[in-house]
Amino acid sequence: DGARAYVSAEHIGLDRFRLLPTLCWISTSDVFLRALCFGGVACAALLVVGIAPIAVLPALWLLYLSLSVVCRGFLSYQWDALLLEAGLVSVCTAPAVGWERLRERVDPPRLGRWLMLWLLFRLMLGSGAVKLASGDPTWRDLTALTFHYETQPIPTPLAWYANQLPVWFQKMSALAVFGIELIAPWFILGPRRLRALAFALLLGLQALLALTGNYAFFNLLAVALCLFLLDDATFSRAGRSVAPSRDGPSRLGRGATIAFALVTVPVSALMFTGSLGLALPGALLIAPVAESVTPFRSVNSYGLFAVMTTRRDEIIVEGSDDGVSWQAYEFKYKPGEIDRRPPWVAPHQPRLDWQMWFAALDFYGDAPWFRNFCLRLLDGSPDVLRLLARDPFAGRPPAYVRGVRYRYHFTHASSTRGQVSVATAAARGQVSVPTAAETCPQCWWTRDRIGEFSPVLARP
């Protein structure tokens, strides 16, 4: 409704479909939104079995873009942008056949492969470069990983164990991250052996990220891009037979790929250098093109963990019937009860739990969706309650709802998960060690109440 009112007030005509490129101009009903999701599932199934990839890939891109535009912050993570860009570039590598069979494979155009490698290059090198460009002190002194495992949005059980490693090991690990992200991408330009080495290094980094953190489908998508570092000869040497490939794309296909590259490569280079604070020659000429394609979210800059979060605050949502006695709602995946083990949930991404992590970094007024979430709890909305692990009111709406901020820390192995060690806390630069007011012999977390996150909300 807000979008329609805006374009009407500003007298925006057909350009509305560029500014907000989504099929949801047709409808935003629950039925239509679910149809977009199921349509994506159907198209993905067709792609897997090789049915008309040259047509299915643009359809998949349009469906995901349509949802990303209307879901706003809930579907605006870097891997959502990466999926859109990789999906669009994939069109340049797709064969123009009705049914792609393994025994009749078609070589993707060389330019299409290089566009994929350019995306991989920007993703990996950008992730390393922004850590330095941001000026974050924890990356500069190599202590970032002493915080990372504990403060990331949804850690895995292995993150607890990684957090116990000594500080010197964490610093060496941070140095290795810089080495992989800043050096390995340049191997893309080298011969087969260097590209294979880059594949091994980048694959190893993604595996470690996946083992210690739940980052949705990011790790799988990054590894899929890394596969473009390998060629048929690599698999042949590994003892696997390689079916013969037919000729590449038609002249029309090559022309379309060249036109696509002429637009996207300069724009992506502008965004890449801009994220590092560098000026790209010819930027004034490229900027209008970049502005016109930005709403499509398919040419992006990347930089994971540019600034390390050094504390873990969690919002505990509580309800009450009398405003005196409060009971906590338990989320399915984010930390809540201190004796609950961190989950394995990737490649699924529980979007609400992730948004709660971001909300805890800011203030109540910066997360208007949180107020709407609380109002749904006051309504006893079944759809919203299904997103939670436990409703202390068993489906009955409470009279009041509030958010309380707690500071969480991983427990330490030396105290049988009882408290954070003094040495670890000192190494992280904490002013004081948490009091661990809520501990137990088999707890994964300790926590201390910091204060209220939101005011008490009630329905009129």
CSV table of C-alpha atoms in Angstrom, one decimal:
chain,number,residue,atom,x,y,z
A,1,ASP,CA,0.0,0.0,0.0
A,2,GLY,CA,2.8,2.4,0.8
A,3,ALA,CA,4.5,1.7,-2.5
A,4,ARG,CA,1.3,2.3,-4.5
A,5,ALA,CA,0.6,5.6,-2.5
A,6,TYR,CA,4.2,6.8,-3.2
A,7,VAL,CA,4.2,6.2,-7.0
A,8,SER,CA,0.7,7.8,-7.2
A,9,ALA,CA,1.8,10.8,-5.3
A,10,GLU,CA,5.0,11.2,-7.3
A,11,HIS,CA,3.2,10.5,-10.6
A,12,ILE,CA,5.6,7.7,-11.4
A,13,GLY,CA,4.4,5.6,-14.4
A,14,LEU,CA,6.1,2.6,-15.8
A,15,ASP,CA,9.3,3.4,-14.0
A,16,ARG,CA,7.7,2.0,-10.9
A,17,PHE,CA,8.5,-1.5,-12.2
A,18,ARG,CA,12.2,-0.6,-12.3
A,19,LEU,CA,12.3,1.1,-8.9
A,20,LEU,CA,10.4,-1.8,-7.3
A,21,PRO,CA,10.9,-4.8,-9.7
A,22,THR,CA,8.5,-7.3,-8.2
A,23,LEU,CA,5.6,-9.4,-9.4
A,24,CYS,CA,3.9,-8.3,-6.2
A,25,TRP,CA,2.5,-5.3,-8.1
A,26,ILE,CA,0.0,-7.9,-9.2
A,27,SER,CA,-1.0,-8.9,-5.6
A,28,THR,CA,0.4,-9.2,-2.1
A,29,SER,CA,-2.1,-11.7,-0.8
A,30,ASP,CA,-0.9,-14.7,1.2
A,31,VAL,CA,-2.0,-16.9,-1.7
A,32,PHE,CA,0.1,-15.0,-4.2
A,33,LEU,CA,3.2,-14.9,-1.9
A,34,ARG,CA,3.0,-18.6,-1.4
A,35,ALA,CA,2.5,-19.1,-5.2
A,36,LEU,CA,5.8,-17.2,-5.7
A,37,CYS,CA,7.5,-19.6,-3.3
A,38,PHE,CA,6.1,-22.8,-4.8
A,39,GLY,CA,6.8,-21.4,-8.2
A,40,GLY,CA,10.4,-21.1,-7.2
A,41,VAL,CA,10.4,-24.7,-6.0
A,42,ALA,CA,8.9,-26.0,-9.2
A,43,CYS,CA,11.4,-24.0,-11.4
A,44,ALA,CA,14.3,-25.3,-9.2
A,45,ALA,CA,13.2,-28.9,-9.8
A,46,LEU,CA,13.0,-28.3,-13.5
A,47,LEU,CA,16.5,-26.9,-13.5
A,48,VAL,CA,17.9,-29.8,-11.6
A,49,VAL,CA,16.6,-32.3,-14.2
A,50,GLY,CA,17.8,-30.0,-17.0
A,51,ILE,CA,14.5,-28.8,-18.5
A,52,ALA,CA,14.9,-25.6,-20.5
A,53,PRO,CA,17.6,-24.0,-18.3
A,54,ILE,CA,17.9,-20.9,-20.5
A,55,ALA,CA,14.2,-20.2,-19.6
A,56,VAL,CA,14.0,-21.5,-16.1
A,57,LEU,CA,17.0,-19.5,-14.8
A,58,PRO,CA,15.5,-16.1,-15.6
A,59,ALA,CA,12.2,-17.2,-14.0
A,60,LEU,CA,14.0,-18.3,-10.8
A,61,TRP,CA,15.8,-15.0,-10.7
A,62,LEU,CA,12.6,-13.0,-11.2
A,63,LEU,CA,10.7,-15.0,-8.5
A,64,TYR,CA,13.5,-14.5,-5.9
A,65,LEU,CA,13.9,-10.8,-6.8
A,66,SER,CA,10.1,-10.3,-6.4
A,67,LEU,CA,10.2,-11.7,-2.9
A,68,SER,CA,13.4,-9.8,-2.0
A,69,VAL,CA,11.9,-6.5,-2.9
A,70,VAL,CA,8.8,-6.9,-0.7
A,71,CYS,CA,10.4,-8.7,2.2
A,72,ARG,CA,12.9,-5.9,2.6
A,73,GLY,CA,15.2,-6.4,5.6
A,74,PHE,CA,14.2,-10.1,6.1
A,75,LEU,CA,15.5,-11.0,2.6
A,76,SER,CA,18.4,-8.5,2.3
A,77,TYR,CA,21.4,-10.5,3.6
A,78,GLN,CA,24.6,-10.7,1.5
A,79,TRP,CA,23.8,-14.2,0.4
A,80,ASP,CA,20.4,-13.1,-0.9
A,81,ALA,CA,22.2,-10.6,-3.0
A,82,LEU,CA,24.8,-13.2,-4.0
A,83,LEU,CA,22.1,-15.6,-5.0
A,84,LEU,CA,20.4,-13.0,-7.2
A,85,GLU,CA,23.7,-12.0,-8.9
A,86,ALA,CA,24.8,-15.6,-9.3
A,87,GLY,CA,21.4,-16.6,-10.7
A,88,LEU,CA,21.5,-13.8,-13.2
A,89,VAL,CA,25.0,-14.6,-14.3
A,90,SER,CA,24.1,-18.2,-14.6
A,91,VAL,CA,21.8,-17.4,-17.6
A,92,CYS,CA,25.0,-16.6,-19.5
A,93,THR,CA,26.3,-20.1,-18.9
A,94,ALA,CA,23.0,-22.0,-19.7
A,95,PRO,CA,22.6,-24.0,-22.9
A,96,ALA,CA,19.8,-23.1,-25.2
A,97,VAL,CA,18.3,-26.6,-25.2
A,98,GLY,CA,14.9,-28.0,-24.3
A,99,TRP,CA,16.4,-30.8,-22.2
A,100,GLU,CA,20.0,-30.8,-21.0
A,101,ARG,CA,21.3,-34.4,-20.8
A,102,LEU,CA,24.6,-35.3,-19.3
A,103,ARG,CA,25.6,-37.3,-22.4
A,104,GLU,CA,25.0,-34.3,-24.6
A,105,ARG,CA,26.5,-31.5,-22.5
A,106,VAL,CA,27.3,-28.1,-24.0
A,107,ASP,CA,30.3,-26.2,-23.0
A,108,PRO,CA,29.3,-22.9,-21.4
A,109,PRO,CA,30.7,-19.8,-23.1
A,110,ARG,CA,34.1,-18.8,-21.9
A,111,LEU,CA,32.9,-15.3,-21.1
A,112,GLY,CA,30.1,-16.7,-19.0
A,113,ARG,CA,32.6,-18.7,-17.0
A,114,TRP,CA,34.8,-15.7,-16.5
A,115,LEU,CA,31.8,-13.7,-15.3
A,116,MET,CA,31.3,-16.3,-12.6
A,117,LEU,CA,34.9,-16.2,-11.7
A,118,TRP,CA,34.8,-12.4,-11.5
A,119,LEU,CA,31.9,-12.7,-9.1
A,120,LEU,CA,33.9,-15.2,-7.0
A,121,PHE,CA,36.9,-12.9,-7.1
A,122,ARG,CA,34.9,-9.9,-5.8
A,123,LEU,CA,33.2,-12.0,-3.2
A,124,MET,CA,36.4,-13.4,-1.7
A,125,LEU,CA,38.9,-10.5,-2.1
A,126,GLY,CA,36.2,-8.0,-1.0
A,127,SER,CA,35.6,-10.0,2.2
A,128,GLY,CA,39.3,-9.7,3.0
A,129,ALA,CA,39.8,-6.1,1.9
A,130,VAL,CA,36.9,-4.6,3.8
A,131,LYS,CA,38.2,-6.0,7.0
A,132,LEU,CA,41.3,-3.8,6.5
A,133,ALA,CA,39.5,-0.9,5.0
A,134,SER,CA,36.9,-0.7,7.8
A,135,GLY,CA,39.7,0.0,10.3
A,136,ASP,CA,38.2,-2.4,12.8
A,137,PRO,CA,40.7,-2.8,15.6
A,138,THR,CA,40.0,-6.5,16.2
A,139,TRP,CA,41.0,-7.3,12.7
A,140,ARG,CA,44.0,-5.1,12.9
A,141,ASP,CA,45.4,-6.8,16.0
A,142,LEU,CA,44.1,-10.2,14.9
A,143,THR,CA,41.8,-10.7,17.9
A,144,ALA,CA,38.6,-10.8,15.9
A,145,LEU,CA,38.1,-14.6,16.2
A,146,THR,CA,38.3,-14.4,20.0
A,147,PHE,CA,34.9,-12.7,19.7
A,148,HIS,CA,33.5,-14.2,16.5
A,149,TYR,CA,32.4,-17.7,17.6
A,150,GLU,CA,30.5,-16.3,20.6
A,151,THR,CA,28.9,-13.2,19.0
A,152,GLN,CA,27.9,-14.5,15.5
A,153,PRO,CA,24.1,-14.7,14.9
A,154,ILE,CA,23.4,-18.4,15.4
A,155,PRO,CA,26.5,-20.4,16.3
A,156,THR,CA,26.7,-24.2,16.0
A,157,PRO,CA,27.7,-26.5,18.8
A,158,LEU,CA,31.3,-26.6,17.5
A,159,ALA,CA,31.5,-22.8,17.9
A,160,TRP,CA,31.5,-23.4,21.7
A,161,TYR,CA,34.5,-25.6,21.4
A,162,ALA,CA,36.2,-23.2,18.9
A,163,ASN,CA,35.7,-20.5,21.4
A,164,GLN,CA,37.8,-22.4,24.0
A,165,LEU,CA,40.9,-22.3,21.8
A,166,PRO,CA,43.8,-20.2,23.1
A,167,VAL,CA,44.3,-16.6,22.0
A,168,TRP,CA,47.5,-17.3,20.1
A,169,PHE,CA,45.6,-19.9,18.0
A,170,GLN,CA,42.8,-17.5,17.3
A,171,LYS,CA,45.3,-14.9,16.1
A,172,MET,CA,46.9,-17.4,13.8
A,173,SER,CA,43.5,-18.3,12.4
A,174,ALA,CA,42.7,-14.7,11.7
A,175,LEU,CA,46.0,-14.3,9.9
A,176,ALA,CA,45.1,-17.4,7.8
A,177,VAL,CA,41.7,-15.9,7.0
A,178,PHE,CA,43.5,-12.8,5.6
A,179,GLY,CA,45.9,-15.0,3.7
A,180,ILE,CA,43.1,-17.0,2.0
A,181,GLU,CA,40.8,-14.0,1.3
A,182,LEU,CA,43.5,-11.6,0.1
A,183,ILE,CA,45.8,-14.0,-1.8
A,184,ALA,CA,43.9,-17.0,-3.0
A,185,PRO,CA,41.5,-15.0,-5.3
A,186,TRP,CA,44.5,-13.9,-7.4
A,187,PHE,CA,45.1,-17.6,-8.2
A,188,ILE,CA,42.0,-17.4,-10.4
A,189,LEU,CA,44.1,-15.7,-13.0
A,190,GLY,CA,46.8,-18.4,-12.9
A,191,PRO,CA,47.2,-21.8,-14.5
A,192,ARG,CA,45.2,-24.9,-13.7
A,193,ARG,CA,47.3,-25.9,-10.6
A,194,LEU,CA,47.0,-22.4,-9.0
A,195,ARG,CA,43.2,-22.5,-9.7
A,196,ALA,CA,43.0,-25.9,-8.0
A,197,LEU,CA,44.9,-24.6,-5.0
A,198,ALA,CA,42.6,-21.6,-4.8
A,199,PHE,CA,39.7,-24.1,-4.9
A,200,ALA,CA,41.1,-26.1,-2.0
A,201,LEU,CA,41.8,-23.0,0.1
A,202,LEU,CA,38.4,-21.4,-0.5
A,203,LEU,CA,36.6,-24.7,0.0
A,204,GLY,CA,38.5,-25.2,3.3
A,205,LEU,CA,37.5,-21.7,4.5
A,206,GLN,CA,33.9,-22.3,3.7
A,207,ALA,CA,33.9,-25.6,5.4
A,208,LEU,CA,35.2,-24.1,8.6
A,209,LEU,CA,32.6,-21.3,8.5
A,210,ALA,CA,29.9,-23.9,8.0
A,211,LEU,CA,31.1,-26.0,10.9
A,212,THR,CA,31.1,-23.2,13.4
A,213,GLY,CA,28.2,-21.0,12.2
A,214,ASN,CA,24.8,-21.3,10.6
A,215,TYR,CA,25.1,-19.1,7.6
A,216,ALA,CA,22.1,-20.3,5.6
A,217,PHE,CA,23.0,-21.3,2.1
A,218,PHE,CA,25.9,-18.9,1.8
A,219,ASN,CA,28.6,-21.6,2.2
A,220,LEU,CA,27.0,-23.9,-0.4
A,221,LEU,CA,26.6,-21.1,-2.8
A,222,ALA,CA,30.2,-19.9,-2.4
A,223,VAL,CA,31.4,-23.5,-3.0
A,224,ALA,CA,29.2,-23.7,-6.1
A,225,LEU,CA,31.0,-20.6,-7.5
A,226,CYS,CA,34.4,-22.2,-6.6
A,227,LEU,CA,33.5,-25.2,-8.9
A,228,PHE,CA,34.2,-22.8,-11.8
A,229,LEU,CA,37.9,-23.0,-10.8
A,230,LEU,CA,38.0,-26.6,-11.9
A,231,ASP,CA,37.9,-27.9,-15.5
A,232,ASP,CA,37.1,-31.2,-17.1
A,233,ALA,CA,40.8,-32.2,-17.0
A,234,THR,CA,40.8,-31.9,-13.2
A,235,PHE,CA,38.0,-34.5,-12.9
A,236,SER,CA,39.6,-36.7,-15.6
A,237,ARG,CA,42.8,-36.8,-13.5
A,238,ALA,CA,40.7,-37.7,-10.5
A,239,GLY,CA,39.7,-40.9,-12.3
A,240,ARG,CA,36.2,-39.8,-13.4
A,241,SER,CA,35.1,-40.1,-17.0
A,242,VAL,CA,34.1,-36.9,-18.7
A,243,ALA,CA,31.5,-37.0,-21.4
A,244,PRO,CA,32.2,-35.2,-24.6
A,245,SER,CA,30.8,-31.7,-25.0
A,246,ARG,CA,29.1,-30.2,-28.0
A,247,ASP,CA,29.8,-26.8,-29.4
A,248,GLY,CA,29.1,-23.8,-27.4
A,249,PRO,CA,26.4,-21.2,-27.7
A,250,SER,CA,25.0,-19.6,-30.8
A,251,ARG,CA,26.1,-16.3,-32.2
A,252,LEU,CA,23.0,-14.7,-30.7
A,253,GLY,CA,23.9,-16.2,-27.3
A,254,ARG,CA,27.4,-14.9,-27.4
A,255,GLY,CA,26.2,-11.5,-28.4
A,256,ALA,CA,23.8,-11.4,-25.5
A,257,THR,CA,26.5,-12.4,-23.1
A,258,ILE,CA,28.9,-9.7,-24.4
A,259,ALA,CA,26.2,-7.1,-24.0
A,260,PHE,CA,25.5,-8.3,-20.4
A,261,ALA,CA,29.2,-8.1,-19.6
A,262,LEU,CA,29.5,-4.6,-21.0
A,263,VAL,CA,26.9,-3.4,-18.5
A,264,THR,CA,27.6,-5.4,-15.4
A,265,VAL,CA,31.4,-5.6,-15.3
A,266,PRO,CA,32.0,-1.8,-15.1
A,267,VAL,CA,29.2,-1.4,-12.6
A,268,SER,CA,30.4,-4.3,-10.4
A,269,ALA,CA,34.0,-2.9,-10.6
A,270,LEU,CA,32.6,0.5,-9.5
A,271,MET,CA,30.8,-1.0,-6.5
A,272,PHE,CA,33.8,-3.2,-5.6
A,273,THR,CA,36.3,-0.3,-5.5
A,274,GLY,CA,33.7,2.0,-3.8
A,275,SER,CA,33.4,-0.5,-1.0
A,276,LEU,CA,37.1,-0.2,-0.4
A,277,GLY,CA,37.1,3.6,-0.5
A,278,LEU,CA,38.9,3.7,-3.9
A,279,ALA,CA,38.1,5.8,-6.9
A,280,LEU,CA,37.6,3.9,-10.2
A,281,PRO,CA,38.7,5.7,-13.4
A,282,GLY,CA,35.6,6.7,-15.4
A,283,ALA,CA,33.4,6.5,-12.3
A,284,LEU,CA,31.3,9.5,-13.4
A,285,LEU,CA,30.4,7.7,-16.7
A,286,ILE,CA,29.5,4.5,-14.9
A,287,ALA,CA,27.5,5.9,-12.0
A,288,PRO,CA,24.3,6.6,-14.0
A,289,VAL,CA,24.3,3.0,-15.3
A,290,ALA,CA,24.9,1.7,-11.7
A,291,GLU,CA,22.0,3.8,-10.4
A,292,SER,CA,19.7,2.5,-13.0
A,293,VAL,CA,20.4,-1.2,-12.3
A,294,THR,CA,20.8,-1.0,-8.5
A,295,PRO,CA,17.0,-1.7,-7.8
A,296,PHE,CA,17.5,-5.1,-9.4
A,297,ARG,CA,19.9,-6.1,-6.6
A,298,SER,CA,21.9,-8.2,-9.0
A,299,VAL,CA,25.2,-6.3,-9.3
A,300,ASN,CA,26.6,-5.9,-5.8
A,301,SER,CA,29.6,-5.4,-3.6
A,302,TYR,CA,30.4,-7.9,-0.9
A,303,GLY,CA,32.4,-7.9,2.4
A,304,LEU,CA,31.6,-10.4,5.1
A,305,PHE,CA,32.4,-9.6,8.8
A,306,ALA,CA,33.9,-6.2,7.9
A,307,VAL,CA,33.5,-5.1,11.5
A,308,MET,CA,33.5,-7.7,14.3
A,309,THR,CA,30.8,-7.7,16.9
A,310,THR,CA,32.5,-7.8,20.3
A,311,ARG,CA,29.5,-8.5,22.5
A,312,ARG,CA,26.5,-10.7,22.4
A,313,ASP,CA,23.3,-9.0,23.5
A,314,GLU,CA,20.0,-11.0,23.2
A,315,ILE,CA,16.5,-9.8,23.4
A,316,ILE,CA,14.3,-12.0,25.5
A,317,VAL,CA,10.6,-11.5,24.7
A,318,GLU,CA,8.4,-11.8,27.8
A,319,GLY,CA,4.6,-11.8,28.3
A,320,SER,CA,2.5,-11.2,31.4
A,321,ASP,CA,-1.1,-11.2,32.4
A,322,ASP,CA,-0.7,-8.7,35.3
A,323,GLY,CA,2.4,-6.7,34.5
A,324,VAL,CA,4.2,-8.2,37.5
A,325,SER,CA,4.9,-11.8,36.8
A,326,TRP,CA,6.6,-12.3,33.4
A,327,GLN,CA,7.2,-15.5,31.4
A,328,ALA,CA,9.6,-15.8,28.5
A,329,TYR,CA,8.9,-16.9,24.9
A,330,GLU,CA,11.5,-19.3,23.6
A,331,PHE,CA,12.7,-19.0,20.0
A,332,LYS,CA,13.6,-22.1,18.0
A,333,TYR,CA,17.2,-21.3,17.2
A,334,LYS,CA,18.6,-18.2,18.8
A,335,PRO,CA,20.1,-18.4,22.3
A,336,GLY,CA,17.5,-18.2,25.0
A,337,GLU,CA,17.6,-20.7,27.8
A,338,ILE,CA,21.3,-21.0,28.9
A,339,ASP,CA,21.3,-24.8,29.1
A,340,ARG,CA,20.1,-25.3,25.5
A,341,ARG,CA,22.8,-26.4,23.0
A,342,PRO,CA,23.4,-24.2,20.0
A,343,PRO,CA,21.6,-25.7,17.0
A,344,TRP,CA,22.5,-27.0,13.5
A,345,VAL,CA,20.1,-25.3,11.2
A,346,ALA,CA,21.8,-24.3,7.9
A,347,PRO,CA,21.1,-24.2,5.0
A,348,HIS,CA,17.8,-23.1,6.4
A,349,GLN,CA,17.8,-19.6,7.7
A,350,PRO,CA,15.3,-18.7,10.4
A,351,ARG,CA,14.8,-15.1,9.3
A,352,LEU,CA,13.1,-14.0,12.5
A,353,ASP,CA,15.8,-15.3,14.8
A,354,TRP,CA,18.4,-13.6,12.6
A,355,GLN,CA,16.5,-10.3,12.8
A,356,MET,CA,16.4,-10.6,16.5
A,357,TRP,CA,20.2,-10.7,16.6
A,358,PHE,CA,20.4,-7.5,14.5
A,359,ALA,CA,17.7,-5.8,16.6
A,360,ALA,CA,19.8,-6.4,19.8
A,361,LEU,CA,22.6,-4.4,18.3
A,362,ASP,CA,20.5,-1.3,17.9
A,363,PHE,CA,17.6,0.4,19.7
A,364,TYR,CA,13.9,-0.4,19.8
A,365,GLY,CA,13.0,2.6,17.5
A,366,ASP,CA,15.4,1.2,14.8
A,367,ALA,CA,13.4,-2.0,14.5
A,368,PRO,CA,9.8,-1.2,13.7
A,369,TRP,CA,9.1,-4.8,12.7
A,370,PHE,CA,9.8,-5.8,16.3
A,371,ARG,CA,6.8,-3.8,17.5
A,372,ASN,CA,4.6,-5.5,14.9
A,373,PHE,CA,5.9,-8.8,16.1
A,374,CYS,CA,5.0,-8.0,19.7
A,375,LEU,CA,1.5,-6.8,18.6
A,376,ARG,CA,1.0,-10.2,16.9
A,377,LEU,CA,1.9,-11.9,20.2
A,378,LEU,CA,-0.7,-9.8,21.9
A,379,ASP,CA,-3.2,-11.0,19.2
A,380,GLY,CA,-2.2,-14.6,19.8
A,381,SER,CA,-1.5,-14.9,16.0
A,382,PRO,CA,-1.1,-18.7,15.2
A,383,ASP,CA,1.1,-17.9,12.2
A,384,VAL,CA,3.6,-15.9,14.4
A,385,LEU,CA,3.4,-18.4,17.3
A,386,ARG,CA,4.4,-21.2,14.9
A,387,LEU,CA,7.8,-19.4,14.5
A,388,LEU,CA,8.5,-19.9,18.2
A,389,ALA,CA,9.7,-23.0,20.1
A,390,ARG,CA,7.6,-22.4,23.2
A,391,ASP,CA,4.6,-20.2,24.0
A,392,PRO,CA,4.3,-19.9,27.7
A,393,PHE,CA,0.6,-18.9,27.3
A,394,ALA,CA,-0.3,-22.0,25.2
A,395,GLY,CA,-1.9,-19.9,22.4
A,396,ARG,CA,-3.8,-17.5,24.7
A,397,PRO,CA,-2.7,-13.9,24.1
A,398,PRO,CA,-1.1,-12.2,27.2
A,399,ALA,CA,-2.1,-8.8,28.4
A,400,TYR,CA,1.4,-7.3,28.1
A,401,VAL,CA,4.5,-8.0,26.1
A,402,ARG,CA,8.0,-6.5,26.5
A,403,GLY,CA,11.6,-7.1,25.3
A,404,VAL,CA,14.4,-7.4,27.8
A,405,ARG,CA,18.1,-7.2,26.9
A,406,TYR,CA,20.6,-9.7,28.2
A,407,ARG,CA,24.4,-10.0,27.7
A,408,TYR,CA,25.4,-13.6,26.8
A,409,HIS,CA,28.7,-15.3,27.0
A,410,PHE,CA,29.8,-18.9,26.2
A,411,THR,CA,30.7,-20.8,29.3
A,412,HIS,CA,34.3,-22.1,29.6
A,413,ALA,CA,35.5,-25.6,29.5
A,414,SER,CA,37.7,-25.3,32.6
A,415,SER,CA,34.6,-24.7,34.8
A,416,THR,CA,32.5,-27.4,33.2
A,417,ARG,CA,30.4,-24.8,31.3
A,418,GLY,CA,30.0,-22.9,34.5
A,419,GLN,CA,31.5,-19.4,33.8
A,420,VAL,CA,33.7,-17.4,31.5
A,421,SER,CA,37.3,-17.8,32.4
A,422,VAL,CA,39.2,-14.7,33.7
A,423,ALA,CA,42.0,-15.2,31.2
A,424,THR,CA,39.7,-15.4,28.2
A,425,ALA,CA,37.8,-12.3,29.4
A,426,ALA,CA,41.0,-10.4,29.9
A,427,ALA,CA,42.3,-11.4,26.5
A,428,ARG,CA,39.1,-10.0,24.9
A,429,GLY,CA,39.6,-6.7,26.6
A,430,GLN,CA,36.4,-7.0,28.7
A,431,VAL,CA,36.4,-4.6,31.6
A,432,SER,CA,35.0,-7.1,34.0
A,433,VAL,CA,34.1,-10.8,34.0
A,434,PRO,CA,30.3,-11.5,33.8
A,435,THR,CA,28.8,-12.3,37.1
A,436,ALA,CA,27.3,-15.5,35.7
A,437,ALA,CA,24.2,-15.0,37.8
A,438,GLU,CA,22.4,-17.7,35.9
A,439,THR,CA,24.7,-20.7,35.5
A,440,CYS,CA,24.4,-24.5,35.8
A,441,PRO,CA,26.9,-27.4,35.5
A,442,GLN,CA,25.9,-28.3,31.9
A,443,CYS,CA,25.1,-24.8,30.6
A,444,TRP,CA,26.4,-23.6,27.2
A,445,TRP,CA,25.8,-19.9,28.1
A,446,THR,CA,25.9,-17.5,30.9
A,447,ARG,CA,23.9,-14.3,30.9
A,448,ASP,CA,23.4,-11.0,32.8
A,449,ARG,CA,20.4,-8.8,32.5
A,450,ILE,CA,21.3,-5.4,31.0
A,451,GLY,CA,17.9,-3.6,31.0
A,452,GLU,CA,14.8,-3.3,29.0
A,453,PHE,CA,14.9,-3.3,25.2
A,454,SER,CA,11.4,-2.2,24.5
A,455,PRO,CA,8.6,-0.6,26.6
A,456,VAL,CA,5.8,-2.7,27.9
A,457,LEU,CA,3.2,-3.0,25.1
A,458,ALA,CA,-0.5,-3.7,25.5
A,459,ARG,CA,-3.5,-3.7,23.3
A,460,PRO,CA,-6.0,-0.9,24.0
